[in-house]
Short mmCIF file of C-alpha atoms in Angstrom, two decimals:
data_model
loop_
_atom_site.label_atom_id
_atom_site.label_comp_id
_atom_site.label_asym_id
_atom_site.label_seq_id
_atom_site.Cartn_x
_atom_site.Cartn_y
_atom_site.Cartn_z
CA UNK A 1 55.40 -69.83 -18.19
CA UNK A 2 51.50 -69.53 -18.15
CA UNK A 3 50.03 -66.87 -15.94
CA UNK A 4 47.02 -68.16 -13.78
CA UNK A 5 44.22 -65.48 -13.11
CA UNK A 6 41.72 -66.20 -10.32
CA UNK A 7 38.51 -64.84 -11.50
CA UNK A 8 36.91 -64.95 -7.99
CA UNK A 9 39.54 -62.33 -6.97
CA UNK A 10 38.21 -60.25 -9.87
CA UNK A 11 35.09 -60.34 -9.04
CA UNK A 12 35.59 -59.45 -5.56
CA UNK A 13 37.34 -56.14 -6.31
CA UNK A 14 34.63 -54.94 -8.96
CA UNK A 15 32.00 -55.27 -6.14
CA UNK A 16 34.25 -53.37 -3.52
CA UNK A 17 34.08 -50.88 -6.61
CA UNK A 18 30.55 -51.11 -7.11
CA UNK A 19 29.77 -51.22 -3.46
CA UNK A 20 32.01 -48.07 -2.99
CA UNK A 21 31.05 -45.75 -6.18
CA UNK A 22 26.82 -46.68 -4.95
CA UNK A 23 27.29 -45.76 -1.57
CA UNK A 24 28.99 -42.14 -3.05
CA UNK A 25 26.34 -42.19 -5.47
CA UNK A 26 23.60 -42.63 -3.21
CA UNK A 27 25.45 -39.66 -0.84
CA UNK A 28 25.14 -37.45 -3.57
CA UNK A 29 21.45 -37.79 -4.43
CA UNK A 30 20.35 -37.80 -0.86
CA UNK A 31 22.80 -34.33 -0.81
CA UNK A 32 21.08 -32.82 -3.87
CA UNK A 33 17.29 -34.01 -2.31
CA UNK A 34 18.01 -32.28 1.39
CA UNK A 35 19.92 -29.55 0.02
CA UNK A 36 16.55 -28.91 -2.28
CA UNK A 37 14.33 -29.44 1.13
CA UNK A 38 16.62 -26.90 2.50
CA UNK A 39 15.75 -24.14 -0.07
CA UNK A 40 12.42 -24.79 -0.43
CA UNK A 41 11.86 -24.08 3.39
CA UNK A 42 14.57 -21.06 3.56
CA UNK A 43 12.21 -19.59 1.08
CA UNK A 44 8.98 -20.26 3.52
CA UNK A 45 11.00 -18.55 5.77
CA UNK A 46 12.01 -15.26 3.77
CA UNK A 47 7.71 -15.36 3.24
CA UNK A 48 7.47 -15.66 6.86
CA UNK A 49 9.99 -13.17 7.78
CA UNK A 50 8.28 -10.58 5.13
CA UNK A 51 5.17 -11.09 6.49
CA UNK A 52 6.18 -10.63 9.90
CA UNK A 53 8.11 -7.62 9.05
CA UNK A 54 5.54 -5.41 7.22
CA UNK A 55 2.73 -6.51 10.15
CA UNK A 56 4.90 -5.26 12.71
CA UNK A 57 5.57 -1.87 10.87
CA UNK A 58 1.72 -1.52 9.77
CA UNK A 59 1.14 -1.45 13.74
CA UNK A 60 3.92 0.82 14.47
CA UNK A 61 2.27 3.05 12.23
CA UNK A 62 -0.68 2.65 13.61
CA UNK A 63 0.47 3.86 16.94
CA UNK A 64 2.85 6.34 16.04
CA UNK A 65 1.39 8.66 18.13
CA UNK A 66 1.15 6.56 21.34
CA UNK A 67 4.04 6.81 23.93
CA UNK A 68 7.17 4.43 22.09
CA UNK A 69 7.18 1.28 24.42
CA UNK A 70 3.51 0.90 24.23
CA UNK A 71 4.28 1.23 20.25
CA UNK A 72 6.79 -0.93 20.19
CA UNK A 73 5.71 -3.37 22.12
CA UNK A 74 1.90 -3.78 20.37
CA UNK A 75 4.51 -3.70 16.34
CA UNK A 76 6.85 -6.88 17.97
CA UNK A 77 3.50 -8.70 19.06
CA UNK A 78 1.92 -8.51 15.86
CA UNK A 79 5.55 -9.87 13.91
CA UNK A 80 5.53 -12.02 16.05
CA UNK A 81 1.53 -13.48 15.53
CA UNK A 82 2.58 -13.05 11.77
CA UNK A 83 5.46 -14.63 11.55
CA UNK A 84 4.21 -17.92 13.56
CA UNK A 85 0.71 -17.89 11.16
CA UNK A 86 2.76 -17.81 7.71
CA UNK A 87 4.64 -20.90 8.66
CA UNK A 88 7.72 -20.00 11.42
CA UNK A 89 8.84 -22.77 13.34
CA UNK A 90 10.14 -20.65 16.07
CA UNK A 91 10.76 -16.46 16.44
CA UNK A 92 14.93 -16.33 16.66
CA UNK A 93 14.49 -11.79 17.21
CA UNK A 94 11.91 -9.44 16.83
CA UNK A 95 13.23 -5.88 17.31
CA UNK A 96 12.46 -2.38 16.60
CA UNK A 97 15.83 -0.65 15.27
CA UNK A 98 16.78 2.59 13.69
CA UNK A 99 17.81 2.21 10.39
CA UNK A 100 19.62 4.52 7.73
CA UNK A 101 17.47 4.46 4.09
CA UNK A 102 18.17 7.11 1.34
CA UNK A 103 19.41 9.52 3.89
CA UNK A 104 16.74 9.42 6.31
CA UNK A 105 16.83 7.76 10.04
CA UNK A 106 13.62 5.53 10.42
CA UNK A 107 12.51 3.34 13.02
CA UNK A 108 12.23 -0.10 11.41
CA UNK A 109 10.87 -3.74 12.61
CA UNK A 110 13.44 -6.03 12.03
CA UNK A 111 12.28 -10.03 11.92
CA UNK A 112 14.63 -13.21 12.08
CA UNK A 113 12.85 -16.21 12.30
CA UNK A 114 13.33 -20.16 11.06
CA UNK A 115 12.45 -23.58 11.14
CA UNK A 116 13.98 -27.24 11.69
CA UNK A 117 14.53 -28.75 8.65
CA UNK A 118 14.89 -32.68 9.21
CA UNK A 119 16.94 -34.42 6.58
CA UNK A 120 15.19 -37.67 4.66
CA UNK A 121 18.09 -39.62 3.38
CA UNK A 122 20.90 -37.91 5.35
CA UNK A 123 19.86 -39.46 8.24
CA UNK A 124 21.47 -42.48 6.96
CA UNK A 125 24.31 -40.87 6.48
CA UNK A 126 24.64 -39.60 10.11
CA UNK A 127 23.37 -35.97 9.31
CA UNK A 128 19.80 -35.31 11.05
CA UNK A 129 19.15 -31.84 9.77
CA UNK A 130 19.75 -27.97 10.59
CA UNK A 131 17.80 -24.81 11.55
CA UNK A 132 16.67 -22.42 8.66
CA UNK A 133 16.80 -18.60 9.15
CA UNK A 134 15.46 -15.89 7.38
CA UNK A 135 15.25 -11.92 7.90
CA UNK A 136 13.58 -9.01 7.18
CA UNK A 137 13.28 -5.60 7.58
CA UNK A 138 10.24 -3.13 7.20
CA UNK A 139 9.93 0.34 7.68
CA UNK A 140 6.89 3.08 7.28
CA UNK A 141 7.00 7.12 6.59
CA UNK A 142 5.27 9.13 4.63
CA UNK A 143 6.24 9.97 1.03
CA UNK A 144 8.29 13.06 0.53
CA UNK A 145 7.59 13.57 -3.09
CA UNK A 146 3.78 14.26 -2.61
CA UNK A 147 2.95 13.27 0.66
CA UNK A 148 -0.86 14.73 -0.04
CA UNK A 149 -2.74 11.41 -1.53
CA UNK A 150 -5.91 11.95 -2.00
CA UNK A 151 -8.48 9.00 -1.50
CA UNK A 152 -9.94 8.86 -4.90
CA UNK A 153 -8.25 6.61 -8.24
CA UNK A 154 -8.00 7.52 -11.96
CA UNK A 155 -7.16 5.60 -14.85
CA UNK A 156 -3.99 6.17 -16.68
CA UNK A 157 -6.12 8.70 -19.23
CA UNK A 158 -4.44 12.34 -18.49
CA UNK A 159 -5.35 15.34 -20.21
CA UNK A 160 -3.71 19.22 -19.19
CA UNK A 161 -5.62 22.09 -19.33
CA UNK A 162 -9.70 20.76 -18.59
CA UNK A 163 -11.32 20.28 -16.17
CA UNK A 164 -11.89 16.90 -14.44
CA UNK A 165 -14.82 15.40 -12.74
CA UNK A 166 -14.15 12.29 -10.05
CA UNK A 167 -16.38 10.54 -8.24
CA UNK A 168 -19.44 10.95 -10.22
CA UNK A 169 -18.62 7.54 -12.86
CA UNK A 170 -19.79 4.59 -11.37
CA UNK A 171 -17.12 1.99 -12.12
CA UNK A 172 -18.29 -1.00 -10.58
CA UNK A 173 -21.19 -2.42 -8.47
CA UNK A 174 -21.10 0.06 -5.68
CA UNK A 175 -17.91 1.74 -6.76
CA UNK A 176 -17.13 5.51 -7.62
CA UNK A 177 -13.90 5.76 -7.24
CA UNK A 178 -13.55 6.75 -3.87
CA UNK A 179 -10.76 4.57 -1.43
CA UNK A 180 -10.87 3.50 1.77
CA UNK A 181 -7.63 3.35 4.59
CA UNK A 182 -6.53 0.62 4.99
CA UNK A 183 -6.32 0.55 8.77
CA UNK A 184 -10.28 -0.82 8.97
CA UNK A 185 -11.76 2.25 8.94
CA UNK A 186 -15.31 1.92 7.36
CA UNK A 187 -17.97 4.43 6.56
CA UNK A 188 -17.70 7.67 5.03
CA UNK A 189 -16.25 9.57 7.61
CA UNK A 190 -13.13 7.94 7.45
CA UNK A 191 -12.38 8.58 3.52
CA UNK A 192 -13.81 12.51 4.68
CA UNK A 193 -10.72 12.41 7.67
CA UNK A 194 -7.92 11.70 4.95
CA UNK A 195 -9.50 14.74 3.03
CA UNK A 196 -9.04 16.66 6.10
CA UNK A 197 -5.69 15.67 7.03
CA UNK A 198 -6.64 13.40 9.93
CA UNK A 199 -6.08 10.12 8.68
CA UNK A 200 -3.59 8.63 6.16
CA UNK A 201 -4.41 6.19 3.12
CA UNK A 202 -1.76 3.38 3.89
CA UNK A 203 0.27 1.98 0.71
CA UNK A 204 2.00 -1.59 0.87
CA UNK A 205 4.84 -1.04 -1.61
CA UNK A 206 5.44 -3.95 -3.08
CA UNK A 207 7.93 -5.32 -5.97
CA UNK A 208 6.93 -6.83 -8.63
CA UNK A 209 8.48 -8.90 -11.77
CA UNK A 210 8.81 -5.47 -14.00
CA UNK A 211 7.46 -2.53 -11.83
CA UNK A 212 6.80 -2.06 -8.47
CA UNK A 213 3.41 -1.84 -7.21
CA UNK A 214 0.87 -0.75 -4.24
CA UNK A 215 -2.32 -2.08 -3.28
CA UNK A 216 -5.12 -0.22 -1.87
CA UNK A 217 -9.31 -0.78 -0.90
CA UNK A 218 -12.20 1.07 -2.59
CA UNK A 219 -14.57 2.68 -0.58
CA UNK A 220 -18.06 1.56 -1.91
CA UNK A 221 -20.87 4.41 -2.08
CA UNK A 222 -21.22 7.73 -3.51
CA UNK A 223 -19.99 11.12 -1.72
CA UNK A 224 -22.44 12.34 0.86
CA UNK A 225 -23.01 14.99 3.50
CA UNK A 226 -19.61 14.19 5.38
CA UNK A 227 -17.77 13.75 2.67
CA UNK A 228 -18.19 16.80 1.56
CA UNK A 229 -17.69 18.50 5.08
CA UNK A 230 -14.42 16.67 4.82
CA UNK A 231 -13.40 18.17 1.53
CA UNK A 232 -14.76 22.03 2.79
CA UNK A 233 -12.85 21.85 6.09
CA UNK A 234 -9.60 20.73 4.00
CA UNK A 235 -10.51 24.09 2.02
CA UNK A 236 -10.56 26.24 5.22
CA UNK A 237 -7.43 24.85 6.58
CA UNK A 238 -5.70 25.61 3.36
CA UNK A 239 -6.74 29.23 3.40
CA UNK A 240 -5.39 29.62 6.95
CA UNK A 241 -1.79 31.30 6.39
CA UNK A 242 -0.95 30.12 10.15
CA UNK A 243 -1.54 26.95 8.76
CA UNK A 244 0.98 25.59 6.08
CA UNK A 245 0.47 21.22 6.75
CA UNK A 246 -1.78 20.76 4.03
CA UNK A 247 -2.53 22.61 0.02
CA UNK A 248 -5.35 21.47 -2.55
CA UNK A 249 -2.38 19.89 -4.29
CA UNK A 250 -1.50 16.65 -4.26
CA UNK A 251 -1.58 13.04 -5.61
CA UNK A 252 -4.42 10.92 -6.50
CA UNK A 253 -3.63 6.88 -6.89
CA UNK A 254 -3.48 5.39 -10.97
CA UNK A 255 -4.97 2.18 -10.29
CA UNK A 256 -5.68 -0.49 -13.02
CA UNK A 257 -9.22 -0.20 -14.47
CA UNK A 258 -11.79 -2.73 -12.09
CA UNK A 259 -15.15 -4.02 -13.49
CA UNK A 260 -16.13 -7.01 -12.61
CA UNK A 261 -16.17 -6.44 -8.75
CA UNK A 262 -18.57 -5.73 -6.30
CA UNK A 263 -18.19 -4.06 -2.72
CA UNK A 264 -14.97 -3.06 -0.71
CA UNK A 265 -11.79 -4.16 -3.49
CA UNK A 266 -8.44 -4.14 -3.25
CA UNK A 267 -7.09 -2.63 -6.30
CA UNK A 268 -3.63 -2.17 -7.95
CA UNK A 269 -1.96 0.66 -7.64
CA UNK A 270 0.97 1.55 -10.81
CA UNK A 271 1.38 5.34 -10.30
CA UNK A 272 0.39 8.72 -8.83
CA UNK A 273 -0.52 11.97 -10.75
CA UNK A 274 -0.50 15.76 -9.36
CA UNK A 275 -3.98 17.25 -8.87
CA UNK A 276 -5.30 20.16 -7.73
CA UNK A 277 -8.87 20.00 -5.80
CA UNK A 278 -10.68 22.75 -6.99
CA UNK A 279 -14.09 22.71 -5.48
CA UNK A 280 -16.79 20.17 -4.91
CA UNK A 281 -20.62 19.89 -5.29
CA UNK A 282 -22.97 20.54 -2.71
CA UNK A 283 -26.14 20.81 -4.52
CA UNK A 284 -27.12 19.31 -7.71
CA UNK A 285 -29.53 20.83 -10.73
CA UNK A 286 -31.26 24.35 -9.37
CA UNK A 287 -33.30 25.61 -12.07
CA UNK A 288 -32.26 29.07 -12.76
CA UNK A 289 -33.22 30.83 -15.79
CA UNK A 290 -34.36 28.24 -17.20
CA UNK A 291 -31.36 25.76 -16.59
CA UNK A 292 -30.69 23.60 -14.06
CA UNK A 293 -27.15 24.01 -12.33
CA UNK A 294 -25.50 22.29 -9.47
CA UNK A 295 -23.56 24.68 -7.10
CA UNK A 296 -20.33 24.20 -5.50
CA UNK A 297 -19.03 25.00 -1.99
CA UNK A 298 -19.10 28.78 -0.82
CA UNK A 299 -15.21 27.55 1.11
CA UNK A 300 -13.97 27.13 -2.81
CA UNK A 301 -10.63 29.66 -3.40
CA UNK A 302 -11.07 30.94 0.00
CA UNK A 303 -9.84 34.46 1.23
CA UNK A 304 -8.66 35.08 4.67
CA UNK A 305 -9.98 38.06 6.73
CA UNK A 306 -6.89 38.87 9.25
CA UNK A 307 -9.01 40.70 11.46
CA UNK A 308 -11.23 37.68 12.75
CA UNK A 309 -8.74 34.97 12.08
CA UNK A 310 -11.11 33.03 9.62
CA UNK A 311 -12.35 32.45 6.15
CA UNK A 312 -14.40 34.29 3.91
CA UNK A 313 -16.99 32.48 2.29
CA UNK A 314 -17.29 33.22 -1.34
CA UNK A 315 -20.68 32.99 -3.82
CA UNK A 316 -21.19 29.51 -4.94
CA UNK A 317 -19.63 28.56 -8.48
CA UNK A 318 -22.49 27.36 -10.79
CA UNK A 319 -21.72 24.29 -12.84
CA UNK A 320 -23.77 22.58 -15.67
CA UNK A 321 -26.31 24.15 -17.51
CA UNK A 322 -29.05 21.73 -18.15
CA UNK A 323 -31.99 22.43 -20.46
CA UNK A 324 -33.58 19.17 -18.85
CA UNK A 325 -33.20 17.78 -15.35
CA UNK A 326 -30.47 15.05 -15.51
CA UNK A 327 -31.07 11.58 -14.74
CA UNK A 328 -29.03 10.27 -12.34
CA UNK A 329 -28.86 6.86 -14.16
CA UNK A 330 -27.61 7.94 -17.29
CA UNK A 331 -24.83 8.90 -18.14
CA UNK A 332 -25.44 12.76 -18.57
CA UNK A 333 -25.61 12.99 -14.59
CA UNK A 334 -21.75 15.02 -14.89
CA UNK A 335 -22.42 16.64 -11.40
CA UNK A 336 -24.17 15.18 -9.29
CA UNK A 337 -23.92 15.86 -5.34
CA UNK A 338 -20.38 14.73 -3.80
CA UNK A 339 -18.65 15.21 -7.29
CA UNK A 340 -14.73 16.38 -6.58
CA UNK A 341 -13.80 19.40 -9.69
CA UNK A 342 -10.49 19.61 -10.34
CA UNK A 343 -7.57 19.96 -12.93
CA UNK A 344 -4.38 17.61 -13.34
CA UNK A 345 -0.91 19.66 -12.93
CA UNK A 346 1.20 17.14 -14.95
CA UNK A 347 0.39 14.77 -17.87
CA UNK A 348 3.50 12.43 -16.42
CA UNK A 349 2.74 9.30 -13.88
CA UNK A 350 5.06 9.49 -10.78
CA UNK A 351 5.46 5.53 -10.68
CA UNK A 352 4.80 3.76 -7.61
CA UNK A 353 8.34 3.29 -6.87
CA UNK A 354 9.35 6.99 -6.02
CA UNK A 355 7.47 6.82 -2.53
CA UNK A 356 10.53 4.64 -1.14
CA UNK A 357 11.70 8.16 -0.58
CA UNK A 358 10.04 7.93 2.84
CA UNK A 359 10.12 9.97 6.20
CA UNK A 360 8.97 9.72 9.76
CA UNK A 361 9.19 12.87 10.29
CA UNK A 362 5.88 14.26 12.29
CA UNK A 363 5.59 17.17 10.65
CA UNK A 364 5.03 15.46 6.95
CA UNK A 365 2.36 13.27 8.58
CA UNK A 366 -0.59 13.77 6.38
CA UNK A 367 -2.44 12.26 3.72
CA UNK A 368 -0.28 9.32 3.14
CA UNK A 369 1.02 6.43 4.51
CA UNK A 370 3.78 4.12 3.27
CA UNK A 371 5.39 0.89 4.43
CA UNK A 372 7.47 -1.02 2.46
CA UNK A 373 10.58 -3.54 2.92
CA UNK A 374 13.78 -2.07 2.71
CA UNK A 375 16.05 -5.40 3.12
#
């Protein structure tokens, strides 16, 4: 007996099939296209939450020193003005939380905020979209291995045993190599209070691809009157055996060589070196004996008379030696007025990454400032 197939019937069950595997196919690409718009935005949101973060800590740091819910209130206002301008649909938490990080207890800003992510083709699927969070958390202190930065760069280029000149080499259009906070200070006297101990130079750790990294402002102009001051009072407080906050040791910034700049920079930071401050000039090319010197300060390797409770000046080092005036435009101009003298203790670079080692603790706040994210 012949068997009879009905084509039609065929036909009909390959388009069920058809019908069926497009409708799963078409689920799957409008899955892998929202699921895509879903990481894209969770990752504007990590950005946000960073940014957020890190603001909020910056002003904590700020006003570390003003009673804590005044602080803390002025740190969550900020994340929050962050968070909102790098892209934040809405602020799920801002809070200020103590936080354990290599054995120390630190007051951190903690961010969580998102966005509403509508879905594009699972809409038609009966899926209208979800909420994306991200969060952060940012912390400052001050460095424990070296907490003395000093607010002047050097290149990588360190030699033991001689004697080093800094800001004397202009490096760029209206750069000598002296930096800036980075708290909006301006002028010199705020580059002379972090030479004094009053003010800290504030580094944003960051991480990069192979290293980590800081970044940090020039301050543009040569050393002048208060510079100096600032320098000479850092001397006396150093010679003060009642005071032990602050030495002539610490760590100047290894930036990344800058020429083509003008003005206030930011600048890379990639490491810190140990230096010793050893005096600095105050006046530049006496003739004496035929030669012109420049003369340091008279607060240089200070003694301390116990009696009066104060320093003892001591006679001015002499430095140079000049059979000819020097012109300040060339290149022979080695000590001019302003110029830092001093000596590197190490020939290693501490790299940027050893100042997570971080504390708030008040008595270690001096010369440097640090905030970085810690999650």
């Amino acid at each position: 007996m012949k068997r009879c197939f009905d084509l039609r019937n065929e036909r009909g069950a390959a388009l069920v099939w058809v019908a069926l595997m497009a409708t799963i196919l078409f689920g799957f690409t409008a899955l892998v296209i929202d699921v895509g718009f879903v990481a894209q935005e969770r990752r504007r949101m990590v950005t946000a939450a960073d940014a957020a973060a890190l603001a909020g800590a910056m002003e904590l740091a700020y006003n570390r020193k003003q009673e804590a819910p005044l602080a803390e209130a002025a740190a969550i206002a900020k994340a929050e003005s962050f968070a909102l301008e790098n892209g934040a649909d809405f602020i799920d938490s801002i809070t200020i939380e103590t936080v354990e990080h290599n054995g120390e207890n630190l007051k951190a800003v903690v961010a969580r905020v998102g966005c509403n992510v509508e879905y594009t083709f699972g809409k038609l699927l009966g899926f209208e979209g979800q909420k994306v969070y991200a969060s952060a958390t940012a912390v400052y202190g001050f460095p424990l291995d070296g907490s003395n930065i000093l607010p002047i760069r050097h290149d990588s280029n360190i030699e033991l045993g001689v004697q080093v000149t800094l800001g004397n080499d202009k490096l760029a259009p209206g750069n000598w190599g002296f930096l800036r906070p980075n708290d909006g200070s301006q002028g010199e006297s705020a580059v002379a209070d972090i030479f004094r101990g009053r003010k800290s130079l504030s580094l944003r750790v960051q991480t990069g691809e192979e290293e980590d990294f800081a970044e940090i402002y020039t301050y543009t102009g040569k050393a002048g009157n208060q510079l100096i001051w600032g320098i000479e009072d850092r001397m006396k407080k150093v010679a003060d055996p009642r005071d032990n906050s602050i030495t002539m040791e610490g760590l100047i910034p290894i930036t990344d060589e800058f020429t083509d700049v003008s003005g206030t920079t930011k600048i890379r930071v990639i490491g810190f070196a140990y230096f010793r401050l050893i005096d600095v000039i105050t006046e530049e090319y006496k003739k004496v004996g035929g030669l012109y010197y420049s003369y340091g300060s008279e607060w240089s390797d200070l003694n301390w008379d116990p009696d009066k409770n104060c320093p003892v000046p001591n006679v001015k080092k002499m430095y140079g030696g000049y059979p000819q005036k020097p012109n300040p435009v060339h290149d022979d101009d080695e000590y001019p007025k302003g110029t830092i003298i001093g000596e590197f203790l190490e020939d290693r670079i501490l790299p940027v990454a050893d100042v997570n080692k971080i504390t708030q603790d008040p008595s270690r706040d001096f010369g440097a400032l640090v905030v970085r994210l810690i999650k």
